[in-house]
mmCIF file of C-alpha atoms and ligand atoms in Angstrom:
data_model
loop_
_atom_site.group_PDB
_atom_site.id
_atom_site.type_symbol
_atom_site.label_atom_id
_atom_site.label_comp_id
_atom_site.label_asym_id
_atom_site.label_seq_id
_atom_site.Cartn_x
_atom_site.Cartn_y
_atom_site.Cartn_z
ATOM 1 C CA MET A 1 0.058 -0.241 -0.005
ATOM 2 C CA ARG A 2 2.973 2.098 0.883
ATOM 3 C CA GLN A 3 4.288 1.925 -2.678
ATOM 4 C CA MET A 4 1.283 3.087 -4.406
ATOM 5 C CA ALA A 5 0.179 6.254 -2.111
ATOM 6 C CA PRO A 6 1.726 8.427 0.929
ATOM 7 C CA LEU A 7 -0.349 7.355 3.622
ATOM 8 C CA LYS A 8 -0.417 8.737 7.061
ATOM 9 C CA PHE A 9 -2.503 6.844 9.607
ATOM 10 C CA PRO A 10 -4.892 6.465 10.392
ATOM 11 C CA ALA A 11 -5.986 6.210 7.241
ATOM 12 C CA THR A 12 -9.652 4.991 6.063
ATOM 13 C CA PRO A 13 -9.690 2.325 3.525
ATOM 14 C CA GLY A 14 -12.325 1.590 1.103
ATOM 15 C CA GLY A 15 -12.865 2.880 -2.468
ATOM 16 C CA ASP A 16 -16.411 2.702 -4.257
ATOM 17 C CA PHE A 17 -19.111 4.554 -2.826
ATOM 18 C CA SER A 18 -22.694 5.742 -3.287
ATOM 19 C CA GLY A 19 -24.417 8.547 -1.369
ATOM 20 C CA VAL A 20 -25.213 12.120 -0.971
ATOM 21 C CA VAL A 21 -23.259 15.445 -1.806
ATOM 22 C CA THR A 22 -23.095 17.419 1.508
ATOM 23 C CA GLU A 23 -20.240 19.852 0.746
ATOM 24 C CA ILE A 24 -18.589 21.014 -2.629
ATOM 25 C CA GLY A 25 -15.045 21.634 -2.993
ATOM 26 C CA GLU A 26 -13.945 25.060 -4.541
ATOM 27 C CA GLY A 27 -14.245 25.677 -8.081
ATOM 28 C CA VAL A 28 -16.308 22.239 -8.590
ATOM 29 C CA SER A 29 -19.256 22.536 -11.226
ATOM 30 C CA GLY A 30 -21.988 20.127 -11.991
ATOM 31 C CA PHE A 31 -22.745 18.795 -8.775
ATOM 32 C CA LYS A 32 -25.011 20.937 -5.977
ATOM 33 C CA LYS A 33 -25.832 19.926 -2.230
ATOM 34 C CA GLY A 34 -28.586 16.875 -1.983
ATOM 35 C CA ASP A 35 -27.387 15.520 -5.297
ATOM 36 C CA GLU A 36 -26.853 11.711 -5.184
ATOM 37 C CA VAL A 37 -23.641 10.628 -6.741
ATOM 38 C CA TYR A 38 -21.588 7.789 -7.006
ATOM 39 C CA GLY A 39 -17.630 6.755 -7.871
ATOM 40 C CA GLN A 40 -14.171 6.190 -6.120
ATOM 41 C CA ALA A 41 -12.865 7.437 -2.807
ATOM 42 C CA ASN A 42 -9.859 5.817 -2.564
ATOM 43 C CA VAL A 43 -7.241 7.498 -1.219
ATOM 44 C CA THR A 44 -5.146 6.669 -3.600
ATOM 45 C CA ARG A 45 -7.240 8.741 -6.004
ATOM 46 C CA SER A 46 -7.103 11.706 -3.892
ATOM 47 C CA GLY A 47 -10.689 10.385 -2.017
ATOM 48 C CA SER A 48 -10.220 9.833 1.894
ATOM 49 C CA GLY A 49 -11.660 6.491 1.894
ATOM 50 C CA SER A 50 -15.077 5.204 1.414
ATOM 51 C CA PHE A 51 -15.772 2.852 4.691
ATOM 52 C CA ALA A 52 -16.982 6.153 6.531
ATOM 53 C CA GLU A 53 -20.170 8.035 7.001
ATOM 54 C CA PHE A 54 -18.631 10.929 5.302
ATOM 55 C CA ALA A 55 -16.175 10.488 2.554
ATOM 56 C CA SER A 56 -14.368 13.240 -0.045
ATOM 57 C CA ALA A 57 -13.859 12.042 -3.256
ATOM 58 C CA ASP A 58 -11.827 14.145 -6.335
ATOM 59 C CA VAL A 59 -14.549 15.440 -8.897
ATOM 60 C CA ASN A 60 -12.844 13.556 -11.624
ATOM 61 C CA THR A 61 -13.910 10.007 -10.006
ATOM 62 C CA THR A 62 -17.669 11.026 -9.344
ATOM 63 C CA ALA A 63 -20.260 11.097 -11.423
ATOM 64 C CA HIS A 64 -24.160 11.298 -11.113
ATOM 65 C CA LYS A 65 -25.551 8.141 -9.498
ATOM 66 C CA PRO A 66 -27.750 5.918 -11.906
ATOM 67 C CA LYS A 67 -31.751 6.700 -11.310
ATOM 68 C CA ASN A 68 -32.681 3.222 -11.663
ATOM 69 C CA ALA A 69 -30.238 1.411 -9.493
ATOM 70 C CA ASN A 70 -30.622 1.890 -5.246
ATOM 71 C CA HIS A 71 -27.467 2.911 -3.289
ATOM 72 C CA VAL A 72 -25.809 -0.569 -2.739
ATOM 73 C CA GLU A 73 -26.061 -1.309 -6.174
ATOM 74 C CA ALA A 74 -24.383 2.091 -7.481
ATOM 75 C CA ALA A 75 -21.971 1.054 -4.836
ATOM 76 C CA ALA A 76 -21.171 -2.220 -6.447
ATOM 77 C CA LEU A 77 -20.567 -0.681 -9.670
ATOM 78 C CA PRO A 78 -17.425 1.861 -10.203
ATOM 79 C CA LEU A 79 -13.988 -0.232 -10.061
ATOM 80 C CA THR A 80 -15.862 -2.983 -11.809
ATOM 81 C CA GLY A 81 -17.466 -1.333 -14.300
ATOM 82 C CA VAL A 82 -14.892 1.126 -15.223
ATOM 83 C CA SER A 83 -12.524 -1.836 -15.758
ATOM 84 C CA ALA A 84 -14.744 -3.658 -17.789
ATOM 85 C CA TRP A 85 -15.463 -0.444 -19.477
ATOM 86 C CA GLN A 86 -11.897 0.436 -20.267
ATOM 87 C CA ALA A 87 -11.148 -3.074 -21.469
ATOM 88 C CA LEU A 88 -13.963 -3.629 -24.120
ATOM 89 C CA VAL A 89 -14.482 0.303 -25.091
ATOM 90 C CA ASP A 90 -11.558 2.209 -24.601
ATOM 91 C CA HIS A 91 -8.793 -0.393 -25.410
ATOM 92 C CA LEU A 92 -10.457 -2.943 -27.504
ATOM 93 C CA GLY A 93 -13.245 -0.812 -29.411
ATOM 94 C CA LEU A 94 -15.862 -4.316 -29.037
ATOM 95 C CA SER A 95 -18.219 -3.433 -31.869
ATOM 96 C CA ARG A 96 -21.737 -5.316 -33.099
ATOM 97 C CA GLY A 97 -21.104 -8.381 -34.416
ATOM 98 C CA GLU A 98 -17.483 -9.553 -32.847
ATOM 99 C CA LYS A 99 -16.832 -12.297 -30.859
ATOM 100 C CA ILE A 100 -15.075 -11.495 -27.564
ATOM 101 C CA LEU A 101 -13.960 -14.252 -24.944
ATOM 102 C CA ILE A 102 -14.490 -13.282 -21.374
ATOM 103 C CA HIS A 103 -12.584 -14.750 -18.527
ATOM 104 C CA GLY A 104 -13.756 -14.900 -14.987
ATOM 105 C CA GLY A 105 -17.332 -14.517 -16.383
ATOM 106 C CA ALA A 106 -19.086 -14.641 -12.998
ATOM 107 C CA GLY A 107 -16.709 -12.766 -11.257
ATOM 108 C CA GLY A 108 -17.315 -9.145 -10.228
ATOM 109 C CA ILE A 109 -15.565 -7.835 -13.526
ATOM 110 C CA GLY A 110 -16.632 -10.665 -15.590
ATOM 111 C CA THR A 111 -20.397 -10.169 -14.608
ATOM 112 C CA ILE A 112 -20.078 -6.211 -16.043
ATOM 113 C CA ALA A 113 -18.090 -7.286 -18.937
ATOM 114 C CA ILE A 114 -20.502 -9.733 -20.328
ATOM 115 C CA GLN A 115 -23.211 -7.337 -20.277
ATOM 116 C CA LEU A 116 -21.605 -4.246 -21.554
ATOM 117 C CA ALA A 117 -20.132 -6.831 -24.152
ATOM 118 C CA LYS A 118 -23.781 -7.930 -25.509
ATOM 119 C CA TYR A 119 -25.118 -4.228 -24.991
ATOM 120 C CA LEU A 120 -22.556 -3.398 -27.645
ATOM 121 C CA GLY A 121 -23.650 -6.384 -29.719
ATOM 122 C CA ALA A 122 -20.824 -8.867 -29.230
ATOM 123 C CA TYR A 123 -21.207 -12.563 -29.704
ATOM 124 C CA VAL A 124 -19.901 -13.390 -25.952
ATOM 125 C CA VAL A 125 -17.878 -16.880 -24.807
ATOM 126 C CA ALA A 126 -17.486 -16.612 -20.838
ATOM 127 C CA THR A 127 -15.197 -19.326 -18.901
ATOM 128 C CA VAL A 128 -16.957 -20.136 -15.424
ATOM 129 C CA SER A 129 -17.231 -22.900 -13.290
ATOM 130 C CA ALA A 130 -20.078 -25.562 -14.103
ATOM 131 C CA LYS A 131 -22.418 -23.883 -11.359
ATOM 132 C CA ASP A 132 -22.021 -20.807 -12.794
ATOM 133 C CA ILE A 133 -23.386 -21.407 -16.243
ATOM 134 C CA PRO A 134 -26.938 -20.871 -15.680
ATOM 135 C CA TYR A 135 -26.106 -17.419 -13.890
ATOM 136 C CA VAL A 136 -24.025 -16.047 -16.782
ATOM 137 C CA LYS A 137 -26.483 -17.481 -19.457
ATOM 138 C CA GLU A 138 -29.179 -15.562 -17.880
ATOM 139 C CA LEU A 139 -26.645 -12.128 -18.056
ATOM 140 C CA GLY A 140 -26.502 -12.672 -21.787
ATOM 141 C CA THR A 141 -23.801 -14.943 -22.726
ATOM 142 C CA ASP A 142 -23.859 -17.058 -25.715
ATOM 143 C CA GLU A 143 -21.529 -19.733 -24.968
ATOM 144 C CA ALA A 144 -20.409 -20.570 -21.673
ATOM 145 C CA ILE A 145 -17.436 -22.643 -20.811
ATOM 146 C CA ASP A 146 -16.706 -24.529 -17.738
ATOM 147 C CA TYR A 147 -13.162 -23.656 -17.732
ATOM 148 C CA LYS A 148 -12.233 -26.714 -14.917
ATOM 149 C CA ASN A 149 -13.630 -29.561 -17.546
ATOM 150 C CA GLN A 150 -13.783 -27.836 -20.802
ATOM 151 C CA SER A 151 -10.995 -27.301 -22.866
ATOM 152 C CA PHE A 152 -10.956 -24.184 -25.268
ATOM 153 C CA GLU A 153 -12.127 -24.467 -28.920
ATOM 154 C CA GLU A 154 -9.527 -22.008 -29.905
ATOM 155 C CA LEU A 155 -6.693 -24.055 -28.627
ATOM 156 C CA SER A 156 -8.082 -27.419 -30.420
ATOM 157 C CA LYS A 157 -8.774 -25.430 -33.556
ATOM 158 C CA LEU A 158 -5.114 -23.863 -33.310
ATOM 159 C CA ALA A 159 -3.761 -27.582 -32.685
ATOM 160 C CA GLU A 160 -5.166 -28.331 -35.899
ATOM 161 C CA LEU A 161 -3.553 -25.789 -37.949
ATOM 162 C CA VAL A 162 -0.366 -27.092 -36.370
ATOM 163 C CA ASP A 163 -0.984 -30.276 -37.424
ATOM 164 C CA LYS A 164 -1.833 -28.939 -41.122
ATOM 165 C CA ARG A 165 1.516 -27.363 -40.983
ATOM 166 C CA ALA A 166 -0.545 -24.074 -41.588
ATOM 167 C CA ILE A 167 1.008 -22.307 -38.370
ATOM 168 C CA LYS A 168 4.426 -22.886 -37.398
ATOM 169 C CA VAL A 169 5.540 -22.307 -33.619
ATOM 170 C CA HIS A 170 9.058 -20.562 -33.430
ATOM 171 C CA ILE A 171 11.033 -21.100 -30.180
ATOM 172 C CA GLU A 172 14.013 -18.541 -29.915
ATOM 173 C CA LYS A 173 15.618 -20.172 -27.117
ATOM 174 C CA THR A 174 15.062 -22.551 -24.103
ATOM 175 C CA PHE A 175 15.945 -22.487 -20.592
ATOM 176 C CA PRO A 176 16.109 -25.099 -18.266
ATOM 177 C CA LEU A 177 13.508 -24.591 -15.224
ATOM 178 C CA GLU A 178 16.186 -23.696 -12.926
ATOM 179 C CA GLN A 179 17.391 -20.879 -14.907
ATOM 180 C CA ALA A 180 14.008 -19.095 -14.914
ATOM 181 C CA GLY A 181 15.486 -15.954 -13.593
ATOM 182 C CA GLU A 182 18.317 -15.808 -16.365
ATOM 183 C CA ALA A 183 14.949 -15.984 -18.832
ATOM 184 C CA LEU A 184 13.238 -13.257 -17.634
ATOM 185 C CA MET A 185 16.176 -11.431 -17.959
ATOM 186 C CA TYR A 186 17.085 -12.309 -21.508
ATOM 187 C CA LEU A 187 13.165 -11.815 -22.204
ATOM 188 C CA GLN A 188 14.039 -7.819 -20.649
ATOM 189 C CA ASN A 189 16.802 -7.578 -22.646
ATOM 190 C CA GLY A 190 14.930 -7.391 -26.015
ATOM 191 C CA HIS A 191 11.510 -8.539 -27.397
ATOM 192 C CA PRO A 192 12.614 -12.134 -29.227
ATOM 193 C CA ARG A 193 11.468 -13.378 -32.074
ATOM 194 C CA GLY A 194 8.717 -16.069 -31.432
ATOM 195 C CA LYS A 195 8.909 -17.585 -27.784
ATOM 196 C CA VAL A 196 11.118 -18.398 -25.142
ATOM 197 C CA VAL A 197 10.305 -21.826 -23.342
ATOM 198 C CA LEU A 198 11.304 -23.383 -19.912
ATOM 199 C CA LYS A 199 12.267 -26.796 -20.161
ATOM 200 C CA ILE A 200 10.913 -28.875 -17.262
ATOM 201 C CA ARG A 201 13.465 -31.810 -18.074
ATOM 202 C CA GLU A 202 15.789 -32.607 -21.365
ATOM 203 C CA ASP A 203 13.439 -35.172 -23.653
HETATM 204 N N1 NAP B 301 -12.386 -5.949 -9.124
HETATM 205 C C1 NAP B 301 -12.029 -4.741 -9.610
HETATM 206 O O1 NAP B 301 -12.344 -3.721 -9.492
HETATM 207 C C2 NAP B 301 -10.844 -5.041 -10.039
HETATM 208 C C3 NAP B 301 -10.379 -3.698 -10.767
HETATM 209 C C4 NAP B 301 -9.114 -4.192 -11.759
HETATM 210 C C5 NAP B 301 -8.683 -5.327 -11.840
HETATM 211 N N2 NAP B 301 -9.249 -6.479 -11.154
HETATM 212 C C6 NAP B 301 -8.718 -7.666 -11.497
HETATM 213 O O2 NAP B 301 -9.144 -8.261 -12.379
HETATM 214 C C7 NAP B 301 -9.597 -9.705 -12.118
HETATM 215 C C8 NAP B 301 -11.088 -10.329 -11.769
HETATM 216 O O3 NAP B 301 -11.087 -9.669 -10.967
HETATM 217 P P1 NAP B 301 -12.447 -9.711 -10.028
HETATM 218 O O4 NAP B 301 -13.333 -8.470 -9.544
HETATM 219 O O5 NAP B 301 -13.644 -10.075 -11.218
HETATM 220 O O6 NAP B 301 -12.487 -10.781 -9.555
HETATM 221 P P2 NAP B 301 -13.553 -12.147 -8.878
HETATM 222 O O7 NAP B 301 -14.740 -11.654 -8.354
HETATM 223 O O8 NAP B 301 -13.105 -12.820 -7.670
HETATM 224 O O9 NAP B 301 -13.729 -13.154 -9.796
HETATM 225 C C9 NAP B 301 -13.231 -13.774 -10.462
HETATM 226 C C10 NAP B 301 -13.758 -15.062 -11.335
HETATM 227 O O10 NAP B 301 -12.957 -15.642 -11.682
HETATM 228 C C11 NAP B 301 -13.091 -17.286 -12.124
HETATM 229 N N3 NAP B 301 -12.099 -18.302 -12.434
HETATM 230 C C12 NAP B 301 -10.724 -18.153 -11.348
HETATM 231 N N4 NAP B 301 -9.720 -18.971 -11.876
HETATM 232 C C13 NAP B 301 -10.134 -19.126 -13.024
HETATM 233 C C14 NAP B 301 -9.951 -20.085 -14.462
HETATM 234 N N5 NAP B 301 -8.587 -20.549 -14.729
HETATM 235 N N6 NAP B 301 -10.532 -19.561 -15.419
HETATM 236 C C15 NAP B 301 -11.841 -18.977 -15.343
HETATM 237 N N7 NAP B 301 -12.030 -17.976 -14.781
HETATM 238 C C16 NAP B 301 -11.349 -18.492 -13.290
HETATM 239 C C17 NAP B 301 -13.577 -17.217 -10.460
HETATM 240 O O11 NAP B 301 -14.647 -18.359 -11.265
HETATM 241 P P3 NAP B 301 -14.665 -19.552 -9.683
HETATM 242 O O12 NAP B 301 -14.108 -19.075 -8.392
HETATM 243 O O13 NAP B 301 -15.704 -20.543 -9.740
HETATM 244 O O14 NAP B 301 -13.395 -20.487 -10.157
HETATM 245 C C18 NAP B 301 -14.632 -16.119 -10.304
HETATM 246 O O15 NAP B 301 -15.626 -16.141 -10.506
HETATM 247 C C19 NAP B 301 -8.424 -9.879 -10.897
HETATM 248 O O16 NAP B 301 -7.352 -10.296 -11.339
HETATM 249 C C20 NAP B 301 -8.780 -8.597 -10.281
HETATM 250 O O17 NAP B 301 -7.338 -8.430 -9.575
HETATM 251 C C21 NAP B 301 -10.087 -6.200 -10.517
#
């Protein structure tokens, strides 16, 4: 924690919050006392920590609460929701008709990512434990993969292409397991052509 923020103790933990504005900082516009807001107030983001009755939050990590969500629901959305948004919208630019594989579909980020991907019009494949298959289907998942018992379709298709010699796997260098440290140093010194692999034992 110390590496992330210069904490002064006592410090208040907690990031995500939902609540009502009681005071507004100087020069802040777009909010007024009594507004229902939600966002992030963690100490690593210029907030005062959300595990408290009152908290201060940076205006850049605060927004008006969705009207269709109560405070409990809104408080559960900020970090997972923003993480899913950054991945699917900002980084991937996911669009209608594209296919996406979401690992950990039943988790905090996964449940939002599945729904956001469906909203964007994508075909969604999600990995989950068997017990969570009905749950993620309810969220809109088109195909659910039980990651503990089912191999990935992509891996089987890749294997077929390697067998057909359509894909050649290029190994730049192998290291014995005992030299894992050297292997990582080797990677740090430049991007390899193809891959560097650790060999558990000689064939
Ligand atoms: N939560 C956040 O706001 C946040 C923000 C940024 C980054 N992250 C990172 O994003 C990742 C997911 O976070 P989360 O909050 O969504 O976690 P989470 O709520 O704990 O969910 C993780 C999910 O992954 C599943 N899972 C575990 N091993 C798996 C595997 N080998 N293949 C496929 N699924 C697997 C678990 O299912 P089972 O229990 O059924 O195995 C669980 O449903 C974590 O690495 C976290 O550090 C989270």
